[in-house]
Amino acid sequence: MMKQALLYQKLPEKKVRCQVCSHFCLIAPKKRGLCGVRENQKGKLYSLVYGKAIAVNIDPIEKKPLYHFLPGTHSLSIATVGCNFRCLNCQNYDISQGPKPDKPILSQEMPPEKIIQEALANHCPSISYTYTEPTVFLEYALETMKLAKEKGLKNIWVTNGFMSPQTLKLIIPELDAANVDLKSFEESFYQKYCGGQLKPILANLKEMKRKNIWLEITTLIIPGLTDQEKMLKKIALFIKKELGAETPWHISRFFPEVSWQLQNLPATPLETLEKACQIGLQAGLKYVYKG
Ligand code: SF4
């Protein structure tokens, strides 16, 4: 089912401006935004992935990773194709980059009601919007979140945090917890390796904290790219100051064999992971985990 998109502006010459993520794509008729799953058809913007799951799994919540939210439970985890980033280290690139710029949308029909039924039938107390970037399937996620809430299920986003302020405002009443990637503390890394920007992510993190969303942060340590001690210290201090010392920080290991690109880099040495953990603890974080 094609669904008219939320949060867009109609412009002259049947162009539209999508306001779902901080790219704010200007989209001409018959074209899609950067995520590959929002298309301008005759001056109206449509989501191409509403009700179209590419992945539906029952995962331990620790795999999100969330270590301090409903520990020991399973979370019904869903994704559609598409992503607003193009991280060179992506581990789900077949589905995240699949629909760009105009490739077919691969999926199975999975309306929101069915997701709720699956979660309840499998005793999952939460639903995770994950694997790719939930921001780009906002309409689908939001509808599912509302139904989930009615049934007493919790909603979890695993996200790059690059949604627009408008999107964040829409989801916050339904959102219980999030694991947000903080990939680097350098704008240049986000631009060069992800096709994104750091600043909106930091603002969104602060806002989520202000709205009492349970937050856990993940940083992937890529040798030579995101392993500088000074930079990691900045991340740790940001978490401590803005999100609180009790916010868990997950330090994860890069493996070239599962990476979209960057296969020429080595796996993260264990000493580097250990060093990053020490940086977190020294900055005053209470919970630093090696993934
Ligand atoms: S969600 Fe982001 S990337 Fe996709 S069309 Fe909208 S602004 Fe562009």
PDB file of C-alpha atoms and ligand atoms in Angstrom:
ATOM      1  CA  MET A   1       0.000   0.000   0.000  1.00  0.00           C
ATOM      2  CA  MET A   2       1.335   3.425  -0.878  1.00  0.00           C
ATOM      3  CA  LYS A   3       0.893   5.919   1.891  1.00  0.00           C
ATOM      4  CA  GLN A   4       1.030   9.663   1.597  1.00  0.00           C
ATOM      5  CA  ALA A   5       4.010  10.835   3.603  1.00  0.00           C
ATOM      6  CA  LEU A   6       3.884  12.826   6.804  1.00  0.00           C
ATOM      7  CA  LEU A   7       5.861  16.034   7.200  1.00  0.00           C
ATOM      8  CA  TYR A   8       6.434  17.509   3.799  1.00  0.00           C
ATOM      9  CA  GLN A   9       5.931  20.841   2.134  1.00  0.00           C
ATOM     10  CA  LYS A  10       4.432  21.361  -1.316  1.00  0.00           C
ATOM     11  CA  LEU A  11       6.483  23.744  -3.474  1.00  0.00           C
ATOM     12  CA  PRO A  12       6.074  25.361  -6.911  1.00  0.00           C
ATOM     13  CA  GLU A  13       6.442  23.176 -10.041  1.00  0.00           C
ATOM     14  CA  LYS A  14       5.180  20.144  -8.121  1.00  0.00           C
ATOM     15  CA  LYS A  15       8.392  19.872  -6.153  1.00  0.00           C
ATOM     16  CA  VAL A  16       8.271  18.888  -2.480  1.00  0.00           C
ATOM     17  CA  ARG A  17      10.501  19.307   0.549  1.00  0.00           C
ATOM     18  CA  CYS A  18      10.609  16.277   2.857  1.00  0.00           C
ATOM     19  CA  GLN A  19      10.902  17.230   6.522  1.00  0.00           C
ATOM     20  CA  VAL A  20      11.322  13.772   8.002  1.00  0.00           C
ATOM     21  CA  CYS A  21      15.060  13.839   8.508  1.00  0.00           C
ATOM     22  CA  SER A  22      17.720  16.487   8.752  1.00  0.00           C
ATOM     23  CA  HIS A  23      18.605  16.151   5.059  1.00  0.00           C
ATOM     24  CA  PHE A  24      15.347  18.004   4.246  1.00  0.00           C
ATOM     25  CA  CYS A  25      15.505  16.689   0.653  1.00  0.00           C
ATOM     26  CA  LEU A  26      14.099  18.818  -2.148  1.00  0.00           C
ATOM     27  CA  ILE A  27      12.436  16.255  -4.418  1.00  0.00           C
ATOM     28  CA  ALA A  28      11.337  16.842  -8.014  1.00  0.00           C
ATOM     29  CA  PRO A  29       8.378  14.952  -9.533  1.00  0.00           C
ATOM     30  CA  LYS A  30       9.062  11.223 -10.191  1.00  0.00           C
ATOM     31  CA  LYS A  31      12.170  11.390  -7.991  1.00  0.00           C
ATOM     32  CA  ARG A  32      12.982   9.966  -4.578  1.00  0.00           C
ATOM     33  CA  GLY A  33      14.769  11.450  -1.598  1.00  0.00           C
ATOM     34  CA  LEU A  34      18.252  10.345  -0.528  1.00  0.00           C
ATOM     35  CA  CYS A  35      16.828   7.419   1.446  1.00  0.00           C
ATOM     36  CA  GLY A  36      15.328   5.916  -1.706  1.00  0.00           C
ATOM     37  CA  VAL A  37      11.944   5.204  -0.095  1.00  0.00           C
ATOM     38  CA  ARG A  38      10.073   8.526  -0.401  1.00  0.00           C
ATOM     39  CA  GLU A  39       8.882   9.442  -3.851  1.00  0.00           C
ATOM     40  CA  ASN A  40       7.307  12.547  -5.331  1.00  0.00           C
ATOM     41  CA  GLN A  41       4.342  11.553  -7.467  1.00  0.00           C
ATOM     42  CA  LYS A  42       2.644  14.496  -9.159  1.00  0.00           C
ATOM     43  CA  GLY A  43       3.575  16.890  -6.387  1.00  0.00           C
ATOM     44  CA  LYS A  44       2.638  14.627  -3.478  1.00  0.00           C
ATOM     45  CA  LEU A  45       5.185  12.762  -1.393  1.00  0.00           C
ATOM     46  CA  TYR A  46       4.593   9.063  -0.724  1.00  0.00           C
ATOM     47  CA  SER A  47       6.251   6.519   1.528  1.00  0.00           C
ATOM     48  CA  LEU A  48       7.087   3.466  -0.583  1.00  0.00           C
ATOM     49  CA  VAL A  49       7.603   1.218   2.448  1.00  0.00           C
ATOM     50  CA  TYR A  50       4.431   1.538   4.516  1.00  0.00           C
ATOM     51  CA  GLY A  51       3.517  -1.955   5.765  1.00  0.00           C
ATOM     52  CA  LYS A  52       6.425  -3.439   3.842  1.00  0.00           C
ATOM     53  CA  ALA A  53       8.843  -5.177   6.144  1.00  0.00           C
ATOM     54  CA  ILE A  54      12.121  -6.555   4.837  1.00  0.00           C
ATOM     55  CA  ALA A  55      13.098  -8.085   8.182  1.00  0.00           C
ATOM     56  CA  VAL A  56      10.992  -9.371  11.070  1.00  0.00           C
ATOM     57  CA  ASN A  57      12.882 -11.162  13.833  1.00  0.00           C
ATOM     58  CA  ILE A  58      12.618 -11.955  17.495  1.00  0.00           C
ATOM     59  CA  ASP A  59      15.872 -10.799  19.059  1.00  0.00           C
ATOM     60  CA  PRO A  60      17.160 -10.673  22.611  1.00  0.00           C
ATOM     61  CA  ILE A  61      16.896  -7.011  23.607  1.00  0.00           C
ATOM     62  CA  GLU A  62      20.607  -7.091  24.457  1.00  0.00           C
ATOM     63  CA  LYS A  63      21.275  -7.429  20.734  1.00  0.00           C
ATOM     64  CA  LYS A  64      19.899  -3.927  20.000  1.00  0.00           C
ATOM     65  CA  PRO A  65      21.966  -3.301  22.188  1.00  0.00           C
ATOM     66  CA  LEU A  66      19.951  -2.237  25.214  1.00  0.00           C
ATOM     67  CA  TYR A  67      21.341  -3.580  28.478  1.00  0.00           C
ATOM     68  CA  HIS A  68      19.289  -1.586  30.971  1.00  0.00           C
ATOM     69  CA  PHE A  69      15.816  -1.724  29.473  1.00  0.00           C
ATOM     70  CA  LEU A  70      13.637  -4.836  29.939  1.00  0.00           C
ATOM     71  CA  PRO A  71      16.774  -7.008  30.355  1.00  0.00           C
ATOM     72  CA  GLY A  72      16.405 -10.698  29.606  1.00  0.00           C
ATOM     73  CA  THR A  73      13.422 -10.170  27.290  1.00  0.00           C
ATOM     74  CA  HIS A  74      12.976 -10.539  23.551  1.00  0.00           C
ATOM     75  CA  SER A  75      11.988  -7.723  21.237  1.00  0.00           C
ATOM     76  CA  LEU A  76      10.060  -8.118  18.007  1.00  0.00           C
ATOM     77  CA  SER A  77      12.361  -6.350  15.574  1.00  0.00           C
ATOM     78  CA  ILE A  78      11.317  -4.916  12.252  1.00  0.00           C
ATOM     79  CA  ALA A  79      12.820  -2.968   9.370  1.00  0.00           C
ATOM     80  CA  THR A  80      12.018  -1.848   5.881  1.00  0.00           C
ATOM     81  CA  VAL A  81      14.568  -1.192   3.162  1.00  0.00           C
ATOM     82  CA  GLY A  82      16.173   2.244   2.943  1.00  0.00           C
ATOM     83  CA  CYS A  83      18.386   4.513   5.001  1.00  0.00           C
ATOM     84  CA  ASN A  84      19.141   8.224   5.093  1.00  0.00           C
ATOM     85  CA  PHE A  85      22.869   7.533   5.623  1.00  0.00           C
ATOM     86  CA  ARG A  86      25.324   5.609   3.460  1.00  0.00           C
ATOM     87  CA  CYS A  87      27.845   4.518   6.084  1.00  0.00           C
ATOM     88  CA  LEU A  88      30.803   2.838   4.422  1.00  0.00           C
ATOM     89  CA  ASN A  89      30.964   0.422   7.358  1.00  0.00           C
ATOM     90  CA  CYS A  90      27.267  -0.577   7.120  1.00  0.00           C
ATOM     91  CA  GLN A  91      26.580  -4.206   8.041  1.00  0.00           C
ATOM     92  CA  ASN A  92      23.084  -4.215   6.534  1.00  0.00           C
ATOM     93  CA  TYR A  93      23.959  -2.500   3.281  1.00  0.00           C
ATOM     94  CA  ASP A  94      21.955  -4.927   1.131  1.00  0.00           C
ATOM     95  CA  ILE A  95      18.742  -3.668   2.728  1.00  0.00           C
ATOM     96  CA  SER A  96      19.803  -0.160   3.770  1.00  0.00           C
ATOM     97  CA  GLN A  97      21.175   0.852   0.381  1.00  0.00           C
ATOM     98  CA  GLY A  98      18.926  -1.450  -1.681  1.00  0.00           C
ATOM     99  CA  PRO A  99      16.314   1.052  -2.913  1.00  0.00           C
ATOM    100  CA  LYS A 100      18.734   3.820  -3.961  1.00  0.00           C
ATOM    101  CA  PRO A 101      18.190   5.740  -6.091  1.00  0.00           C
ATOM    102  CA  ASP A 102      15.227   4.052  -7.806  1.00  0.00           C
ATOM    103  CA  LYS A 103      15.574   0.267  -7.424  1.00  0.00           C
ATOM    104  CA  PRO A 104      12.556  -1.900  -6.547  1.00  0.00           C
ATOM    105  CA  ILE A 105      11.313  -2.003  -2.951  1.00  0.00           C
ATOM    106  CA  LEU A 106      11.771  -5.554  -1.665  1.00  0.00           C
ATOM    107  CA  SER A 107       9.439  -6.566   1.150  1.00  0.00           C
ATOM    108  CA  GLN A 108       6.759  -8.758   2.650  1.00  0.00           C
ATOM    109  CA  GLU A 109       3.343  -7.321   3.492  1.00  0.00           C
ATOM    110  CA  MET A 110       3.231  -6.826   7.227  1.00  0.00           C
ATOM    111  CA  PRO A 111       0.610  -4.307   8.349  1.00  0.00           C
ATOM    112  CA  PRO A 112       1.026  -2.722  11.795  1.00  0.00           C
ATOM    113  CA  GLU A 113      -1.773  -4.874  13.287  1.00  0.00           C
ATOM    114  CA  LYS A 114       0.096  -8.028  12.279  1.00  0.00           C
ATOM    115  CA  ILE A 115       3.299  -6.831  13.944  1.00  0.00           C
ATOM    116  CA  ILE A 116       1.418  -6.329  17.205  1.00  0.00           C
ATOM    117  CA  GLN A 117      -0.140  -9.812  16.912  1.00  0.00           C
ATOM    118  CA  GLU A 118       3.294 -11.334  16.336  1.00  0.00           C
ATOM    119  CA  ALA A 119       4.773  -9.535  19.337  1.00  0.00           C
ATOM    120  CA  LEU A 120       1.948 -10.663  21.614  1.00  0.00           C
ATOM    121  CA  ALA A 121       1.934 -14.247  20.305  1.00  0.00           C
ATOM    122  CA  ASN A 122       5.677 -14.500  20.901  1.00  0.00           C
ATOM    123  CA  HIS A 123       5.614 -12.890  24.360  1.00  0.00           C
ATOM    124  CA  CYS A 124       7.742  -9.933  23.305  1.00  0.00           C
ATOM    125  CA  PRO A 125       7.094  -6.967  25.626  1.00  0.00           C
ATOM    126  CA  SER A 126       8.585  -4.550  23.112  1.00  0.00           C
ATOM    127  CA  ILE A 127       8.894  -3.747  19.438  1.00  0.00           C
ATOM    128  CA  SER A 128      12.185  -2.525  17.988  1.00  0.00           C
ATOM    129  CA  TYR A 129      12.392  -0.426  14.851  1.00  0.00           C
ATOM    130  CA  THR A 130      15.878  -1.304  13.771  1.00  0.00           C
ATOM    131  CA  TYR A 131      18.432  -2.792  11.286  1.00  0.00           C
ATOM    132  CA  THR A 132      18.016   0.078   8.806  1.00  0.00           C
ATOM    133  CA  GLU A 133      16.911   3.575   9.887  1.00  0.00           C
ATOM    134  CA  PRO A 134      13.384   3.836  11.327  1.00  0.00           C
ATOM    135  CA  THR A 135      13.241   7.544  10.477  1.00  0.00           C
ATOM    136  CA  VAL A 136      12.809   6.701   6.797  1.00  0.00           C
ATOM    137  CA  PHE A 137       9.807   4.454   7.526  1.00  0.00           C
ATOM    138  CA  LEU A 138       8.280   6.981   9.907  1.00  0.00           C
ATOM    139  CA  GLU A 139       4.631   6.494   8.875  1.00  0.00           C
ATOM    140  CA  TYR A 140       4.826   2.712   9.294  1.00  0.00           C
ATOM    141  CA  ALA A 141       6.758   2.912  12.568  1.00  0.00           C
ATOM    142  CA  LEU A 142       4.492   5.573  14.057  1.00  0.00           C
ATOM    143  CA  GLU A 143       1.274   3.694  13.302  1.00  0.00           C
ATOM    144  CA  THR A 144       2.761   0.522  14.777  1.00  0.00           C
ATOM    145  CA  MET A 145       4.032   2.401  17.837  1.00  0.00           C
ATOM    146  CA  LYS A 146       0.590   3.799  18.565  1.00  0.00           C
ATOM    147  CA  LEU A 147      -1.027   0.352  18.379  1.00  0.00           C
ATOM    148  CA  ALA A 148       1.796  -1.119  20.458  1.00  0.00           C
ATOM    149  CA  LYS A 149       1.280   1.455  23.166  1.00  0.00           C
ATOM    150  CA  GLU A 150      -2.431   0.668  23.324  1.00  0.00           C
ATOM    151  CA  LYS A 151      -1.533  -2.976  23.985  1.00  0.00           C
ATOM    152  CA  GLY A 152       0.992  -2.102  26.687  1.00  0.00           C
ATOM    153  CA  LEU A 153       4.037  -2.898  24.535  1.00  0.00           C
ATOM    154  CA  LYS A 154       7.145  -0.712  24.647  1.00  0.00           C
ATOM    155  CA  ASN A 155       8.658   0.947  21.579  1.00  0.00           C
ATOM    156  CA  ILE A 156      12.376   1.051  20.891  1.00  0.00           C
ATOM    157  CA  TRP A 157      14.236   2.871  18.113  1.00  0.00           C
ATOM    158  CA  VAL A 158      17.695   1.836  17.075  1.00  0.00           C
ATOM    159  CA  THR A 159      18.697   4.902  15.159  1.00  0.00           C
ATOM    160  CA  ASN A 160      21.408   7.147  13.792  1.00  0.00           C
ATOM    161  CA  GLY A 161      19.599  10.039  15.502  1.00  0.00           C
ATOM    162  CA  PHE A 162      19.422  12.122  12.322  1.00  0.00           C
ATOM    163  CA  MET A 163      15.649  12.622  12.329  1.00  0.00           C
ATOM    164  CA  SER A 164      14.272  16.146  11.987  1.00  0.00           C
ATOM    165  CA  PRO A 165      12.992  17.959  15.098  1.00  0.00           C
ATOM    166  CA  GLN A 166       9.484  17.552  13.608  1.00  0.00           C
ATOM    167  CA  THR A 167       9.849  13.765  13.436  1.00  0.00           C
ATOM    168  CA  LEU A 168      11.223  13.588  16.941  1.00  0.00           C
ATOM    169  CA  LYS A 169       8.251  15.547  18.219  1.00  0.00           C
ATOM    170  CA  LEU A 170       5.866  13.102  16.534  1.00  0.00           C
ATOM    171  CA  ILE A 171       7.478   9.949  17.879  1.00  0.00           C
ATOM    172  CA  ILE A 172       8.400  11.022  21.401  1.00  0.00           C
ATOM    173  CA  PRO A 173       4.952  10.407  22.938  1.00  0.00           C
ATOM    174  CA  GLU A 174       5.124   6.791  21.712  1.00  0.00           C
ATOM    175  CA  LEU A 175       8.837   6.138  22.250  1.00  0.00           C
ATOM    176  CA  ASP A 176      10.151   4.407  25.378  1.00  0.00           C
ATOM    177  CA  ALA A 177      13.809   3.721  24.666  1.00  0.00           C
ATOM    178  CA  ALA A 178      16.426   4.260  22.008  1.00  0.00           C
ATOM    179  CA  ASN A 179      19.869   3.103  21.169  1.00  0.00           C
ATOM    180  CA  VAL A 180      21.477   5.932  19.241  1.00  0.00           C
ATOM    181  CA  ASP A 181      24.710   5.581  17.299  1.00  0.00           C
ATOM    182  CA  LEU A 182      27.221   8.278  18.037  1.00  0.00           C
ATOM    183  CA  LYS A 183      29.665   7.319  15.350  1.00  0.00           C
ATOM    184  CA  SER A 184      32.199  10.087  15.853  1.00  0.00           C
ATOM    185  CA  PHE A 185      32.426  13.542  17.355  1.00  0.00           C
ATOM    186  CA  GLU A 186      33.734  15.012  14.100  1.00  0.00           C
ATOM    187  CA  GLU A 187      31.555  16.584  11.427  1.00  0.00           C
ATOM    188  CA  SER A 188      34.119  15.556   8.817  1.00  0.00           C
ATOM    189  CA  PHE A 189      33.671  11.855   9.632  1.00  0.00           C
ATOM    190  CA  TYR A 190      29.891  12.098   9.345  1.00  0.00           C
ATOM    191  CA  GLN A 191      30.171  13.909   6.029  1.00  0.00           C
ATOM    192  CA  LYS A 192      32.806  11.735   4.446  1.00  0.00           C
ATOM    193  CA  TYR A 193      31.920   8.271   5.719  1.00  0.00           C
ATOM    194  CA  CYS A 194      28.154   8.448   6.408  1.00  0.00           C
ATOM    195  CA  GLY A 195      26.717  11.208   4.257  1.00  0.00           C
ATOM    196  CA  GLY A 196      25.305  12.889   7.363  1.00  0.00           C
ATOM    197  CA  GLN A 197      25.964  15.560   9.959  1.00  0.00           C
ATOM    198  CA  LEU A 198      26.765  15.430  13.652  1.00  0.00           C
ATOM    199  CA  LYS A 199      25.056  18.583  14.905  1.00  0.00           C
ATOM    200  CA  PRO A 200      21.400  17.529  14.506  1.00  0.00           C
ATOM    201  CA  ILE A 201      22.179  14.219  16.201  1.00  0.00           C
ATOM    202  CA  LEU A 202      23.571  15.923  19.300  1.00  0.00           C
ATOM    203  CA  ALA A 203      20.512  18.167  19.485  1.00  0.00           C
ATOM    204  CA  ASN A 204      18.186  15.159  19.157  1.00  0.00           C
ATOM    205  CA  LEU A 205      20.018  13.257  21.872  1.00  0.00           C
ATOM    206  CA  LYS A 206      19.600  16.158  24.284  1.00  0.00           C
ATOM    207  CA  GLU A 207      15.925  16.422  23.427  1.00  0.00           C
ATOM    208  CA  MET A 208      15.337  12.681  23.932  1.00  0.00           C
ATOM    209  CA  LYS A 209      17.009  12.921  27.311  1.00  0.00           C
ATOM    210  CA  ARG A 210      14.908  15.959  28.209  1.00  0.00           C
ATOM    211  CA  LYS A 211      11.777  13.960  27.340  1.00  0.00           C
ATOM    212  CA  ASN A 212      12.853  11.038  29.538  1.00  0.00           C
ATOM    213  CA  ILE A 213      13.406   8.512  26.776  1.00  0.00           C
ATOM    214  CA  TRP A 214      15.701   5.728  28.052  1.00  0.00           C
ATOM    215  CA  LEU A 215      18.919   6.161  26.074  1.00  0.00           C
ATOM    216  CA  GLU A 216      21.886   3.958  25.372  1.00  0.00           C
ATOM    217  CA  ILE A 217      24.679   5.049  23.058  1.00  0.00           C
ATOM    218  CA  THR A 218      26.762   2.953  20.664  1.00  0.00           C
ATOM    219  CA  THR A 219      30.101   3.858  19.106  1.00  0.00           C
ATOM    220  CA  LEU A 220      31.771   1.582  16.585  1.00  0.00           C
ATOM    221  CA  ILE A 221      35.532   1.860  16.804  1.00  0.00           C
ATOM    222  CA  ILE A 222      36.926   1.777  13.267  1.00  0.00           C
ATOM    223  CA  PRO A 223      40.733   1.555  13.163  1.00  0.00           C
ATOM    224  CA  GLY A 224      42.235   4.814  11.943  1.00  0.00           C
ATOM    225  CA  LEU A 225      38.830   6.497  11.581  1.00  0.00           C
ATOM    226  CA  THR A 226      37.064   6.543  14.939  1.00  0.00           C
ATOM    227  CA  ASP A 227      39.726   5.367  17.344  1.00  0.00           C
ATOM    228  CA  GLN A 228      41.388   8.676  18.280  1.00  0.00           C
ATOM    229  CA  GLU A 229      41.530   8.986  22.039  1.00  0.00           C
ATOM    230  CA  LYS A 230      40.832  12.718  22.010  1.00  0.00           C
ATOM    231  CA  MET A 231      37.689  12.245  19.950  1.00  0.00           C
ATOM    232  CA  LEU A 232      36.444   9.341  22.086  1.00  0.00           C
ATOM    233  CA  LYS A 233      36.968  11.464  25.157  1.00  0.00           C
ATOM    234  CA  LYS A 234      34.734  14.138  23.639  1.00  0.00           C
ATOM    235  CA  ILE A 235      31.980  11.571  23.100  1.00  0.00           C
ATOM    236  CA  ALA A 236      32.312  10.278  26.660  1.00  0.00           C
ATOM    237  CA  LEU A 237      32.222  13.788  28.114  1.00  0.00           C
ATOM    238  CA  PHE A 238      29.197  14.700  26.010  1.00  0.00           C
ATOM    239  CA  ILE A 239      27.347  11.623  27.273  1.00  0.00           C
ATOM    240  CA  LYS A 240      28.273  12.396  30.866  1.00  0.00           C
ATOM    241  CA  LYS A 241      27.391  16.082  30.715  1.00  0.00           C
ATOM    242  CA  GLU A 242      24.310  16.076  28.514  1.00  0.00           C
ATOM    243  CA  LEU A 243      22.810  12.596  28.952  1.00  0.00           C
ATOM    244  CA  GLY A 244      23.986  11.629  32.410  1.00  0.00           C
ATOM    245  CA  ALA A 245      26.636   9.341  33.895  1.00  0.00           C
ATOM    246  CA  GLU A 246      24.117   6.498  34.122  1.00  0.00           C
ATOM    247  CA  THR A 247      23.676   6.397  30.320  1.00  0.00           C
ATOM    248  CA  PRO A 248      25.252   3.155  29.038  1.00  0.00           C
ATOM    249  CA  TRP A 249      27.941   3.485  26.365  1.00  0.00           C
ATOM    250  CA  HIS A 250      28.452   0.494  24.086  1.00  0.00           C
ATOM    251  CA  ILE A 251      31.856   0.295  22.443  1.00  0.00           C
ATOM    252  CA  SER A 252      31.665  -2.001  19.465  1.00  0.00           C
ATOM    253  CA  ARG A 253      34.199  -3.763  17.309  1.00  0.00           C
ATOM    254  CA  PHE A 254      34.666  -3.223  13.582  1.00  0.00           C
ATOM    255  CA  PHE A 255      34.971  -6.318  11.370  1.00  0.00           C
ATOM    256  CA  PRO A 256      35.969  -5.676   7.736  1.00  0.00           C
ATOM    257  CA  GLU A 257      34.367  -8.889   6.449  1.00  0.00           C
ATOM    258  CA  VAL A 258      30.822  -7.709   7.285  1.00  0.00           C
ATOM    259  CA  SER A 259      31.415  -4.115   6.198  1.00  0.00           C
ATOM    260  CA  TRP A 260      29.906  -2.663   3.019  1.00  0.00           C
ATOM    261  CA  GLN A 261      33.211  -0.984   2.124  1.00  0.00           C
ATOM    262  CA  LEU A 262      36.441  -0.332   4.104  1.00  0.00           C
ATOM    263  CA  GLN A 263      37.427  -3.995   3.723  1.00  0.00           C
ATOM    264  CA  ASN A 264      41.045  -2.904   3.567  1.00  0.00           C
ATOM    265  CA  LEU A 265      40.960  -1.953   7.263  1.00  0.00           C
ATOM    266  CA  PRO A 266      41.806  -4.431  10.027  1.00  0.00           C
ATOM    267  CA  ALA A 267      39.365  -5.555  12.728  1.00  0.00           C
ATOM    268  CA  THR A 268      39.561  -3.325  15.804  1.00  0.00           C
ATOM    269  CA  PRO A 269      42.390  -4.530  18.061  1.00  0.00           C
ATOM    270  CA  LEU A 270      41.131  -5.648  21.464  1.00  0.00           C
ATOM    271  CA  GLU A 271      43.526  -3.227  23.187  1.00  0.00           C
ATOM    272  CA  THR A 272      41.875  -0.330  21.339  1.00  0.00           C
ATOM    273  CA  LEU A 273      38.452  -1.415  22.612  1.00  0.00           C
ATOM    274  CA  GLU A 274      39.843  -1.702  26.108  1.00  0.00           C
ATOM    275  CA  LYS A 275      41.367   1.789  25.824  1.00  0.00           C
ATOM    276  CA  ALA A 276      38.019   3.227  24.687  1.00  0.00           C
ATOM    277  CA  CYS A 277      36.311   1.636  27.693  1.00  0.00           C
ATOM    278  CA  GLN A 278      38.905   3.184  29.994  1.00  0.00           C
ATOM    279  CA  ILE A 279      38.251   6.592  28.422  1.00  0.00           C
ATOM    280  CA  GLY A 280      34.548   6.215  29.170  1.00  0.00           C
ATOM    281  CA  LEU A 281      35.123   5.179  32.756  1.00  0.00           C
ATOM    282  CA  GLN A 282      37.671   7.943  33.324  1.00  0.00           C
ATOM    283  CA  ALA A 283      35.171  10.481  32.003  1.00  0.00           C
ATOM    284  CA  GLY A 284      32.843   9.337  34.779  1.00  0.00           C
ATOM    285  CA  LEU A 285      30.429   7.077  32.892  1.00  0.00           C
ATOM    286  CA  LYS A 286      29.041   4.328  35.098  1.00  0.00           C
ATOM    287  CA  TYR A 287      28.271   1.759  32.414  1.00  0.00           C
ATOM    288  CA  VAL A 288      30.669   1.163  29.555  1.00  0.00           C
ATOM    289  CA  TYR A 289      30.321  -2.078  27.633  1.00  0.00           C
ATOM    290  CA  LYS A 290      32.495  -3.771  25.056  1.00  0.00           C
ATOM    291  CA  GLY A 291      30.312  -5.153  22.282  1.00  0.00           C
TER     292      GLY A 291
HETATM  293  S1  SF4 B   1      13.587  10.949   5.041  1.00  0.00           S
HETATM  294 FE1  SF4 B   1      15.430  12.201   4.853  1.00  0.00          FE
HETATM  295  S2  SF4 B   1      16.563  11.248   3.191  1.00  0.00           S
HETATM  296 FE2  SF4 B   1      14.459  10.489   3.020  1.00  0.00          FE
HETATM  297  S3  SF4 B   1      13.461  11.908   1.622  1.00  0.00           S
HETATM  298 FE3  SF4 B   1      13.070  12.664   3.684  1.00  0.00          FE
HETATM  299  S4  SF4 B   1      14.686  14.171   4.057  1.00  0.00           S
HETATM  300 FE4  SF4 B   1      15.360  12.909   2.301  1.00  0.00          FE
END
